[in-house]
Coordinates of N, CA and C in Angstrom, one line a residue:
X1 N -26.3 19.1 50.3 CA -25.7 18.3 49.3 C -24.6 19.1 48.5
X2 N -23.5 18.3 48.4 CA -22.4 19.0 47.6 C -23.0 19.6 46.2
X3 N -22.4 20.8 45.8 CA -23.1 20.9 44.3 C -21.6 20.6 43.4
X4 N -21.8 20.1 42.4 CA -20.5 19.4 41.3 C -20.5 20.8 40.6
X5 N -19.1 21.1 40.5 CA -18.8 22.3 39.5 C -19.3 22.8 38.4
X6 N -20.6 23.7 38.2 CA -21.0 23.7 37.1 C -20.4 25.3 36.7
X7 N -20.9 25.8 35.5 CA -20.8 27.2 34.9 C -21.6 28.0 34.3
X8 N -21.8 29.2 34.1 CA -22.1 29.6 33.7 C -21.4 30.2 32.6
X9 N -22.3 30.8 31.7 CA -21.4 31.5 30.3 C -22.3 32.5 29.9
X10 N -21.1 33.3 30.1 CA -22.3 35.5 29.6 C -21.5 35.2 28.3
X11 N -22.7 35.4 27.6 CA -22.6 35.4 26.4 C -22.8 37.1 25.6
X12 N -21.4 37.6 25.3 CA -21.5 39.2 24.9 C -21.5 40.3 25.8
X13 N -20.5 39.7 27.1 CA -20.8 41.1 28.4 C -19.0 41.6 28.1
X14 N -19.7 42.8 29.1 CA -18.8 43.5 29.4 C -17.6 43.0 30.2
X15 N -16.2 43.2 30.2 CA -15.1 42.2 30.9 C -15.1 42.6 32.7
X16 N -15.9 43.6 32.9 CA -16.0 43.8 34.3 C -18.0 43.8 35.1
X17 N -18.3 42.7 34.2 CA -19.7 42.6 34.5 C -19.8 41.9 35.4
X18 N -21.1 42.7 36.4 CA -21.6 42.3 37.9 C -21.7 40.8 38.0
X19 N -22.0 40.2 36.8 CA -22.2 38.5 37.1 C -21.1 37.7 37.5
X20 N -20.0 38.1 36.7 CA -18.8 37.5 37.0 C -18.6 38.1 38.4
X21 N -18.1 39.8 38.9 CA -18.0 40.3 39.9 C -18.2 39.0 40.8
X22 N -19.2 38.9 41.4 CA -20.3 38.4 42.5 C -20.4 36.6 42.5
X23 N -18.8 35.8 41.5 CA -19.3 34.5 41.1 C -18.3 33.7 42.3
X24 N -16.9 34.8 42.6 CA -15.9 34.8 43.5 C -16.1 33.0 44.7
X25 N -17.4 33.4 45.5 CA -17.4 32.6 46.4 C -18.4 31.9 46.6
X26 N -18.8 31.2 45.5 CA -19.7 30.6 45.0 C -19.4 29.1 44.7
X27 N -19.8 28.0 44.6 CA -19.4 26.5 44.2 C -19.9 26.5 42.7
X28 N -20.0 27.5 42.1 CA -19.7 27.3 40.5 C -19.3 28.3 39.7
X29 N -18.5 28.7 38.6 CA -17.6 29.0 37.9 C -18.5 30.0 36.8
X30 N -18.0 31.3 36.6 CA -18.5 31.8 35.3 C -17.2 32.0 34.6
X31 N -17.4 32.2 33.1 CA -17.4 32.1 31.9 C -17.4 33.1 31.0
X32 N -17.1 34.6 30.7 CA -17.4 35.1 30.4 C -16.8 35.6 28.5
X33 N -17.8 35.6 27.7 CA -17.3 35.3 26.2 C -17.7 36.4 26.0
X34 N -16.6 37.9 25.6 CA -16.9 39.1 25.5 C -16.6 39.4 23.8
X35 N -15.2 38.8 23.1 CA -14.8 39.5 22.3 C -15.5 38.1 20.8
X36 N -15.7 38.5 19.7 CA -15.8 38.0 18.5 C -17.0 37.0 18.5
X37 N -17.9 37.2 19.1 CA -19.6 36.1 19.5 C -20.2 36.3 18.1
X38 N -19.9 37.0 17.9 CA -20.9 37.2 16.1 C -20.1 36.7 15.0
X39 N -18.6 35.9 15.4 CA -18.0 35.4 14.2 C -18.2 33.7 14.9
X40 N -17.6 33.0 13.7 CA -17.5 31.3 13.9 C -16.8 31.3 15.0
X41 N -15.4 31.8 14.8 CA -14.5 31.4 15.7 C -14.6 32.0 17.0
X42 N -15.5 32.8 17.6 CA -15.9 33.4 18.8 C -17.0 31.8 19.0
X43 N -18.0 31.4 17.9 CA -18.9 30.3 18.8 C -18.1 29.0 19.0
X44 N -16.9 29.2 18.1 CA -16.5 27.2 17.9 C -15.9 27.8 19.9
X45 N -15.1 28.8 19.5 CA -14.5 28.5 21.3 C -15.5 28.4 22.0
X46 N -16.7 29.2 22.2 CA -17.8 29.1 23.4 C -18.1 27.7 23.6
X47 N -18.6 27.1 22.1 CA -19.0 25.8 22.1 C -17.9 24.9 23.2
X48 N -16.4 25.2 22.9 CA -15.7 24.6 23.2 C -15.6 24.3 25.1
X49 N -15.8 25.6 25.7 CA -16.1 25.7 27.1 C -17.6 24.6 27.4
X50 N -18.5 24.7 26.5 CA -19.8 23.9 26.9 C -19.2 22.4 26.9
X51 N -18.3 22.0 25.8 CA -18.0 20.7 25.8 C -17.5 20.1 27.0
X52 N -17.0 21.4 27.6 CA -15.9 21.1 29.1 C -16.9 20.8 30.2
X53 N -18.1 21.0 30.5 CA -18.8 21.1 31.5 C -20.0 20.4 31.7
X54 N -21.3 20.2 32.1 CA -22.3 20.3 32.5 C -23.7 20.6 32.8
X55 N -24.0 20.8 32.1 CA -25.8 21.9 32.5 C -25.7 22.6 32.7
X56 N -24.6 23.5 31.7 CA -24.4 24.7 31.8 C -25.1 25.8 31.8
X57 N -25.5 27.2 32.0 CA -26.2 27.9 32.1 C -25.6 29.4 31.3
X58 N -26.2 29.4 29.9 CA -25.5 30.1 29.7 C -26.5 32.0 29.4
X59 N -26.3 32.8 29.9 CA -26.8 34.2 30.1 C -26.6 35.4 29.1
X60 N -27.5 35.4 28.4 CA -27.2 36.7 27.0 C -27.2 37.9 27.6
X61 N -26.1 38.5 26.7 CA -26.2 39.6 27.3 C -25.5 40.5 26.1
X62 N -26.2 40.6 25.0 CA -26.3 40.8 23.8 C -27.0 42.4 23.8
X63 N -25.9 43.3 23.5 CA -26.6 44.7 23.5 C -27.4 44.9 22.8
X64 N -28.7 45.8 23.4 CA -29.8 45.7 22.4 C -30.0 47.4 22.1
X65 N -28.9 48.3 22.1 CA -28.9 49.6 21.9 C -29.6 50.1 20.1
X66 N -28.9 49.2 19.0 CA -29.6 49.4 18.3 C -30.6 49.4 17.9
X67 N -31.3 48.2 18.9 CA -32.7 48.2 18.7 C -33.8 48.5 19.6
X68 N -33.1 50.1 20.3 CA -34.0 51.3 21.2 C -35.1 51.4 20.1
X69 N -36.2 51.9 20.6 CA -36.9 53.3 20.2 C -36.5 54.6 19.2
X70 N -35.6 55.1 20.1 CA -35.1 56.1 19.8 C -34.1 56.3 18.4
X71 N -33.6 54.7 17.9 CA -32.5 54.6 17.0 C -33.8 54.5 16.4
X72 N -34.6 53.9 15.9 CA -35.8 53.9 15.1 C -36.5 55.1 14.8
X73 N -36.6 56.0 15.7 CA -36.5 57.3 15.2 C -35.6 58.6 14.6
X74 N -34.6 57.6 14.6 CA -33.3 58.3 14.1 C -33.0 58.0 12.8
X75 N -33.3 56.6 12.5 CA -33.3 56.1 11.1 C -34.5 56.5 10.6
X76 N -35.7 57.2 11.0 CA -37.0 57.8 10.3 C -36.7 59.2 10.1
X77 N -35.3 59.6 10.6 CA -35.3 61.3 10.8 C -34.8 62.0 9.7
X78 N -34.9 62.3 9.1 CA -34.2 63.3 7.5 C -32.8 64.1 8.6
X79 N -33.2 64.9 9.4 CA -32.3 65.3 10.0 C -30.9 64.6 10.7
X80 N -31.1 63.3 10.3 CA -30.0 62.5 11.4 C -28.9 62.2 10.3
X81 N -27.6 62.2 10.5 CA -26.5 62.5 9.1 C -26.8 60.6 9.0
X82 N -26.2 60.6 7.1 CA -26.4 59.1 6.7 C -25.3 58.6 7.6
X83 N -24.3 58.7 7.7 CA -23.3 58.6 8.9 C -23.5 57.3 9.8
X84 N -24.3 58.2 11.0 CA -25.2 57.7 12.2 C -26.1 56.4 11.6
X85 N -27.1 56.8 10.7 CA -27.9 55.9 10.1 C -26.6 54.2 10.1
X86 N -26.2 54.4 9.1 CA -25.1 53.3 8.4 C -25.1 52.8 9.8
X87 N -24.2 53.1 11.2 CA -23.9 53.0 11.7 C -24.9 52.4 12.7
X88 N -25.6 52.9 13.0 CA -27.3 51.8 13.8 C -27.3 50.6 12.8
X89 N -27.8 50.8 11.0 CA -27.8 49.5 10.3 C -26.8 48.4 10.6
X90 N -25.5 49.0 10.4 CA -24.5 47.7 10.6 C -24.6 47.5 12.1
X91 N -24.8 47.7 13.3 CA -24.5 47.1 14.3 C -26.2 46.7 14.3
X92 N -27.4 47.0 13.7 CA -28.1 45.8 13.7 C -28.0 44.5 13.0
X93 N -27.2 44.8 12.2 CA -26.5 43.4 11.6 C -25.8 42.2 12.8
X94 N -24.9 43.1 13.4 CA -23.9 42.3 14.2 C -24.9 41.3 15.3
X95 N -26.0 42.2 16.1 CA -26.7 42.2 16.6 C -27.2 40.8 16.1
X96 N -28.0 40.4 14.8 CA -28.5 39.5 14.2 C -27.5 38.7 14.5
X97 N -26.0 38.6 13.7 CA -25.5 37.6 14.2 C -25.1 36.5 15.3
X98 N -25.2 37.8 16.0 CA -25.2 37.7 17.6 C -25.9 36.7 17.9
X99 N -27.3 36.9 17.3 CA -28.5 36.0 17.8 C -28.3 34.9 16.9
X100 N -27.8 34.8 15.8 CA -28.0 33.5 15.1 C -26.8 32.7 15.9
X101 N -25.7 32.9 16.3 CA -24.8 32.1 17.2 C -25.6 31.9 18.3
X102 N -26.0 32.5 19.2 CA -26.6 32.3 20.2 C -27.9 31.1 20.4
X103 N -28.2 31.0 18.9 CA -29.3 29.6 18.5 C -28.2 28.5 18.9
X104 N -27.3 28.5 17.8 CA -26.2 27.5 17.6 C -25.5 26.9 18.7
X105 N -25.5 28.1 19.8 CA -24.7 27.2 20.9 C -25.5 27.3 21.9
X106 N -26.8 27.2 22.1 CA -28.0 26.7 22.7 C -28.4 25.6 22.3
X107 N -27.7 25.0 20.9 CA -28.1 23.3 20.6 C -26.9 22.8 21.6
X108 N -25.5 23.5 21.5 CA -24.7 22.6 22.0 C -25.2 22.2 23.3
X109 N -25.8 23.5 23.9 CA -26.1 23.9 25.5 C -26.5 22.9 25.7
X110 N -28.4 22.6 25.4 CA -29.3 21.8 25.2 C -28.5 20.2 25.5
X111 N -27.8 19.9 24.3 CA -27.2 18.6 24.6 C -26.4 18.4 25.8
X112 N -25.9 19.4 26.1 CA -25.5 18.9 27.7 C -26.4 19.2 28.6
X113 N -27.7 19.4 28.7 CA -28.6 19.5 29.9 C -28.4 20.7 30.3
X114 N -28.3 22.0 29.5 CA -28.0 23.1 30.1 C -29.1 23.8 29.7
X115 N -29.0 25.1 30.0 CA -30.3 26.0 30.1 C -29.9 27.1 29.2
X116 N -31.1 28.4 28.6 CA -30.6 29.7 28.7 C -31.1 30.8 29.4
X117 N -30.3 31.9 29.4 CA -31.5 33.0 29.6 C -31.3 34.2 28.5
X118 N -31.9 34.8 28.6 CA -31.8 36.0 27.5 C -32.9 37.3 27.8
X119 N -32.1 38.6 28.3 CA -32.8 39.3 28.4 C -32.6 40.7 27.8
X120 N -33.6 41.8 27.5 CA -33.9 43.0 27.0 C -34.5 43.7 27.6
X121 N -34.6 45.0 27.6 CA -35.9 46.2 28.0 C -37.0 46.0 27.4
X122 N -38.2 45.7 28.3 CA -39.4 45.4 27.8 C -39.6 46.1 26.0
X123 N -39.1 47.5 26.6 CA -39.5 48.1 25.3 C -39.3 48.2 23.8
X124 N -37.8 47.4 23.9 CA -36.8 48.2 22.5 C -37.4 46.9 21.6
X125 N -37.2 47.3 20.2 CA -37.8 46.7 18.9 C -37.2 45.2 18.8
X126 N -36.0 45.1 19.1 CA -35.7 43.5 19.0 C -36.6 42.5 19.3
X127 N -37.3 42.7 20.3 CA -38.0 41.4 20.6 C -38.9 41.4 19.0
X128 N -39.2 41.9 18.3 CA -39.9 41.3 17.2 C -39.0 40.6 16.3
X129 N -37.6 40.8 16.5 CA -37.1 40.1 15.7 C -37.4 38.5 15.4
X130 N -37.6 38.4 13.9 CA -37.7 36.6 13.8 C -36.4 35.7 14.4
X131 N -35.2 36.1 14.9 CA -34.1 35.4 15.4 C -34.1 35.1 16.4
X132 N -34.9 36.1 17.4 CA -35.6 35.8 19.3 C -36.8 35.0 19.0
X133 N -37.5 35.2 18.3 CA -38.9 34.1 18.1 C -38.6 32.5 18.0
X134 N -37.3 32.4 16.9 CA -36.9 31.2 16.8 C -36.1 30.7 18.3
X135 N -35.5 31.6 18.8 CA -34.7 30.9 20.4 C -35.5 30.4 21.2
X136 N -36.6 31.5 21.0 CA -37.6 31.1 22.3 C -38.2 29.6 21.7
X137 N -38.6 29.7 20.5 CA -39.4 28.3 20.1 C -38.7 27.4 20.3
X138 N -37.8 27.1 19.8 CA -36.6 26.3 19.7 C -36.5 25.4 21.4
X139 N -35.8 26.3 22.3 CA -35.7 25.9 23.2 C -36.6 26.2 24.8
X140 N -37.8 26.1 24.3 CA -39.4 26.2 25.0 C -39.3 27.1 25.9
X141 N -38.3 29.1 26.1 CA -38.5 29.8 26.8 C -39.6 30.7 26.9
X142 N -39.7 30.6 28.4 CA -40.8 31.5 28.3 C -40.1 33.2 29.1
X143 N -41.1 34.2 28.7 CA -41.4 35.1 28.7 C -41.5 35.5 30.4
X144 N -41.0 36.5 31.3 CA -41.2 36.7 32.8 C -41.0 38.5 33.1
X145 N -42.1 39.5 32.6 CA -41.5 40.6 32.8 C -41.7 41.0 34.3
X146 N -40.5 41.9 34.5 CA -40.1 42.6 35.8 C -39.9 44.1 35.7
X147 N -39.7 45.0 37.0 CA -39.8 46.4 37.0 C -38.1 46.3 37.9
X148 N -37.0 47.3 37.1 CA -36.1 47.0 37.7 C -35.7 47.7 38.8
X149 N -36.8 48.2 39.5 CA -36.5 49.0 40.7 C -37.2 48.3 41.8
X150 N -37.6 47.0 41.4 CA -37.5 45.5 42.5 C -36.1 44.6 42.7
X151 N -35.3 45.1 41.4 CA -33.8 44.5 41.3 C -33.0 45.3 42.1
X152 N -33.3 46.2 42.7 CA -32.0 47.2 42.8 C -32.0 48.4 41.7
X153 N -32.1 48.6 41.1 CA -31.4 49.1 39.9 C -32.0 50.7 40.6
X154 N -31.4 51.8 40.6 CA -31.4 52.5 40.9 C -30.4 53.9 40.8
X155 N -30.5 54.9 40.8 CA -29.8 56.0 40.1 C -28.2 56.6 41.3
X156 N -27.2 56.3 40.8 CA -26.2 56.8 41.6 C -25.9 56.0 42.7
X157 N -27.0 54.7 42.2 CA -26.3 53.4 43.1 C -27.0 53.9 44.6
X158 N -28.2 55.0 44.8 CA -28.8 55.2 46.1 C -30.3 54.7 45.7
X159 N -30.4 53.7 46.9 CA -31.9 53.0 46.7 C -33.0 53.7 47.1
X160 N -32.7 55.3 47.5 CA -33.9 56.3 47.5 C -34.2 56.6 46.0
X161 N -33.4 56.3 45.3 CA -33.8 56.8 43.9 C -33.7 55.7 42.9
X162 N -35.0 54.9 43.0 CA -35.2 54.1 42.1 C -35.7 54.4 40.8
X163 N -34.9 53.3 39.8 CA -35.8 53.5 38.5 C -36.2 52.6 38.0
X164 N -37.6 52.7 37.4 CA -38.3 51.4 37.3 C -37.4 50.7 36.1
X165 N -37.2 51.1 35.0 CA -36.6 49.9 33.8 C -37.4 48.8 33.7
X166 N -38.6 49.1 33.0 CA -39.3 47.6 32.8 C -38.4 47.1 31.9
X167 N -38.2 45.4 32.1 CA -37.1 44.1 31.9 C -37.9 43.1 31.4
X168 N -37.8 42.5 30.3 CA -38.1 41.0 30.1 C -37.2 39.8 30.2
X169 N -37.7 39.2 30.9 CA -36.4 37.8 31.0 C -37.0 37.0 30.2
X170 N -36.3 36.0 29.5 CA -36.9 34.8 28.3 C -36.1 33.9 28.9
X171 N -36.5 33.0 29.3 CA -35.9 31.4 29.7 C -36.4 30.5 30.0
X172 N -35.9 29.5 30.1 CA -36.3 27.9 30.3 C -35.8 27.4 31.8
X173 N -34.9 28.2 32.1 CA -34.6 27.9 33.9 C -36.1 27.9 34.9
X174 N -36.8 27.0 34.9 CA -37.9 27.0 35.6 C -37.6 28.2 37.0
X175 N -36.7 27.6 38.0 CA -36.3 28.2 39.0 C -35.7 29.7 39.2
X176 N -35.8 30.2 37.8 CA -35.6 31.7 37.4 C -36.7 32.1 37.3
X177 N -37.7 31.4 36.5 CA -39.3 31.8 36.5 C -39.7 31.8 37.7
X178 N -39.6 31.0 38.4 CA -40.3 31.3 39.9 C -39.8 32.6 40.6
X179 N -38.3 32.7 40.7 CA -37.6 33.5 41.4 C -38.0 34.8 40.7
X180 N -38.3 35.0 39.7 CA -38.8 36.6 39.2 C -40.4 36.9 39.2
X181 N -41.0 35.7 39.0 CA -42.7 36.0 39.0 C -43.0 37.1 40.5
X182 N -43.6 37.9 39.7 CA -44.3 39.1 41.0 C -43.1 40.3 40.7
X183 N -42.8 40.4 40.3 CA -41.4 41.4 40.7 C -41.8 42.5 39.5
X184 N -43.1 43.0 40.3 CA -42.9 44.7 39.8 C -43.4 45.5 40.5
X185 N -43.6 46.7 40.3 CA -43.5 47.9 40.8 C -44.3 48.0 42.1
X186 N -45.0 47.9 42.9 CA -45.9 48.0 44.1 C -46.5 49.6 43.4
X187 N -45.9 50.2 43.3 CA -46.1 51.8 42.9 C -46.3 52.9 44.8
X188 N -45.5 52.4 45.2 CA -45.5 52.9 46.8 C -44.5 53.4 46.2
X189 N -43.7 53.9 45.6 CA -42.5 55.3 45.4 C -42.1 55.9 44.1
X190 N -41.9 56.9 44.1 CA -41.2 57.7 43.2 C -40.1 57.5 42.2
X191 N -40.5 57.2 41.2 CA -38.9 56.8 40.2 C -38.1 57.9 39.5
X192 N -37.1 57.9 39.6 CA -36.2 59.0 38.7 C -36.0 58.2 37.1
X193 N -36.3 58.9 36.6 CA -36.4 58.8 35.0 C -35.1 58.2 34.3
X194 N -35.1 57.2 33.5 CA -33.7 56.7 33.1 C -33.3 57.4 31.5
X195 N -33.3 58.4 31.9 CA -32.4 58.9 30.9 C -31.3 59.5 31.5
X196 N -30.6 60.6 30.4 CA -29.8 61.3 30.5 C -27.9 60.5 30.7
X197 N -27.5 60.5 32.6 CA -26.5 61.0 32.6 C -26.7 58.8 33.7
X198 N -28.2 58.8 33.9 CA -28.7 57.6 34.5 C -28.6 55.9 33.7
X199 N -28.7 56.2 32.3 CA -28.8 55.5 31.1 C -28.0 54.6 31.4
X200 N -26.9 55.1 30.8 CA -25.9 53.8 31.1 C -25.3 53.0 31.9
X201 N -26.0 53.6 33.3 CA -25.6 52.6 34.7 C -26.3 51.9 34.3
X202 N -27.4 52.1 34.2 CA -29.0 50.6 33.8 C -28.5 49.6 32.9
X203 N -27.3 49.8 32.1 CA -27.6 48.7 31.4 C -26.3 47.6 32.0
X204 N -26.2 47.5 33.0 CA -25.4 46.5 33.8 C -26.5 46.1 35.0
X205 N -26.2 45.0 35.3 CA -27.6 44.1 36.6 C -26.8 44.4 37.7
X206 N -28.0 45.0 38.4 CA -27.4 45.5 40.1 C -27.1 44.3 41.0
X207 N -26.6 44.1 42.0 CA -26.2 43.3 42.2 C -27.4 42.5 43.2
X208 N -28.5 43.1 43.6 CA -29.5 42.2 43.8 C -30.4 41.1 42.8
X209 N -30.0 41.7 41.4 CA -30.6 40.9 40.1 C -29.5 39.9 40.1
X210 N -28.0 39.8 40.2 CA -27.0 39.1 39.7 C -27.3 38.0 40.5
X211 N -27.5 38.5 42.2 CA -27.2 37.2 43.7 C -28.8 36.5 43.3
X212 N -29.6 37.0 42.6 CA -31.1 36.5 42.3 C -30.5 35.3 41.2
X213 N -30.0 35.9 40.4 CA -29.9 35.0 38.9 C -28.7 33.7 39.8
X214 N -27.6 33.9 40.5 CA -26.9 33.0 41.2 C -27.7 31.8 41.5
X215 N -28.6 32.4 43.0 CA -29.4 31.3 43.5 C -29.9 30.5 42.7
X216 N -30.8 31.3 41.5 CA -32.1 30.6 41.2 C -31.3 29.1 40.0
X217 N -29.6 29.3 39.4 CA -29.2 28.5 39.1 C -28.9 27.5 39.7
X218 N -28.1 28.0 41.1 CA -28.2 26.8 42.2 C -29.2 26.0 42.7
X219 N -30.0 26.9 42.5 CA -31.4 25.6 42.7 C -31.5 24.7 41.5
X220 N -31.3 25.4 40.4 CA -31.5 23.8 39.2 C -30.4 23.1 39.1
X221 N -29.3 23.4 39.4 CA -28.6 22.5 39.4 C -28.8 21.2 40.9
X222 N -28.9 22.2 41.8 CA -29.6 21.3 43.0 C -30.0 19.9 42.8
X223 N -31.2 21.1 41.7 CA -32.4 19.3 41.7 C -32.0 18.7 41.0
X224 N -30.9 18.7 39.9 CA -30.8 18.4 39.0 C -29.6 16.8 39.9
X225 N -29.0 17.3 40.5 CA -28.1 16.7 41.5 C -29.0 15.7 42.6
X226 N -29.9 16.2 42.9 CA -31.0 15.3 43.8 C -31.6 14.0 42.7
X227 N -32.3 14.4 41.9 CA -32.7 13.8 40.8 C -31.8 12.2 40.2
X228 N -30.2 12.5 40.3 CA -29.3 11.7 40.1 C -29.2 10.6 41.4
X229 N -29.9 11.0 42.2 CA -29.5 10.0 43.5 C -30.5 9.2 43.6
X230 N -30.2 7.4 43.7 CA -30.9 6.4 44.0 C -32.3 6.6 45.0
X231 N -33.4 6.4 44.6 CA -34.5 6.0 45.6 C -34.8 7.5 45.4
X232 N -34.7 8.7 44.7 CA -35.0 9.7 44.7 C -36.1 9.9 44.0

């Protein structure tokens, strides 16, 4: 069955992110909303693209650097200049706002039959934020953790050298929940440690997580399309 042009929308990626990359030869369209998401006039536009479409699907991708571990121990450190400090506080600010837009155009989403997803490193402190508590309540996502050296994700882009990166996905895309349940470690190999010089390749989705997150939209939109047809 034909699929009707739907979209997706990365909300806060990078302008050369793998999702877009890999959307090329596909029968639906990404979206990608990089610059001003934490002001009005970054959501009135986003909003503006949802108005255009369909059961949209839209994908956070909302850095969660400030809210490592490690910045938490930096803001506990006497030794770390006020500087640095200020500087983690105000981008946990942005961060907040981030998420408070990201409520707001999840209502719009919602009203068009659209979905979200939203994800972090199992580990870092945001998920206690009350602003992720309310997305998830709000729009009934659930919780799906994975090891990301079942995604691909791997050091120097060689799949002899995986790294685990425990991942939480939060969504309401049923067909994303399916498509990730089971996806962790087997513990049959060796991981190279994601720090150092490895770090910041991890925080882009390898391209086996991206063609995963593709499908599993195509499937909702699918049924969503079956669903619409007489005697179905």
């Amino acid at each position: 069955m034909f699929l009707r042009k739907r979209t997706i929308l990365e909300f806060c990626c990078d302008e050369d992110s793998e999702m877009g990359m890999t959307c090329g030869d596909r029968q639906h369209r990404l979206i990608r909303l990089m610059h001003s998401m934490d002001m009005l006039f970054g959501l009135a536009e986003a909003i503006c693209y949802v108005e255009e479409t369909e059961e949209p699907v839209v994908v956070s991708a909302i850095p969660c650097t400030p809210w490592a571990k490690f910045q938490r121990l930096n803001l506990n450190n006497p030794r770390v200049a006020e500087e640095t400090k200020k500087r983690i506080l105000l981008q946990r600010m942005q961060t907040r706002r981030f998420l408070r837009n990201l409520y707001f155009l999840g209502e719009a989403v919602e009203k068009k039959g659209g979905k979200i997803v939203f994800e972090w490193p199992t580990g870092v402190d945001g998920w206690e934020l009350q602003e992720v508590k309310d997305i998830q309540a709000r729009f009934g996502m659930e919780k799906v953790k994975v090891d990301g050296c079942t995604l691909g994700v791997c050091a120097d882009g060689v799949v002899t050298k995986p790294i685990k990166k425990p991942w939480t996905i939060m969504t309401n895309v049923e067909e994303l929940k399916e498509d990730l349940e089971g996806r962790r470690c087997p513990g049959n190999h060796v991981h190279v440690k994601c720090q150092g010089k490895y770090t910041k390749g991890t925080g882009h989705y390898p391209k086996k997580m991206v063609h995963l997150f593709h499908q599993s939209f195509e499937r909702f939109w699918l049924k969503r399309d079956e669903e619409e047809v007489p005697g179905k």
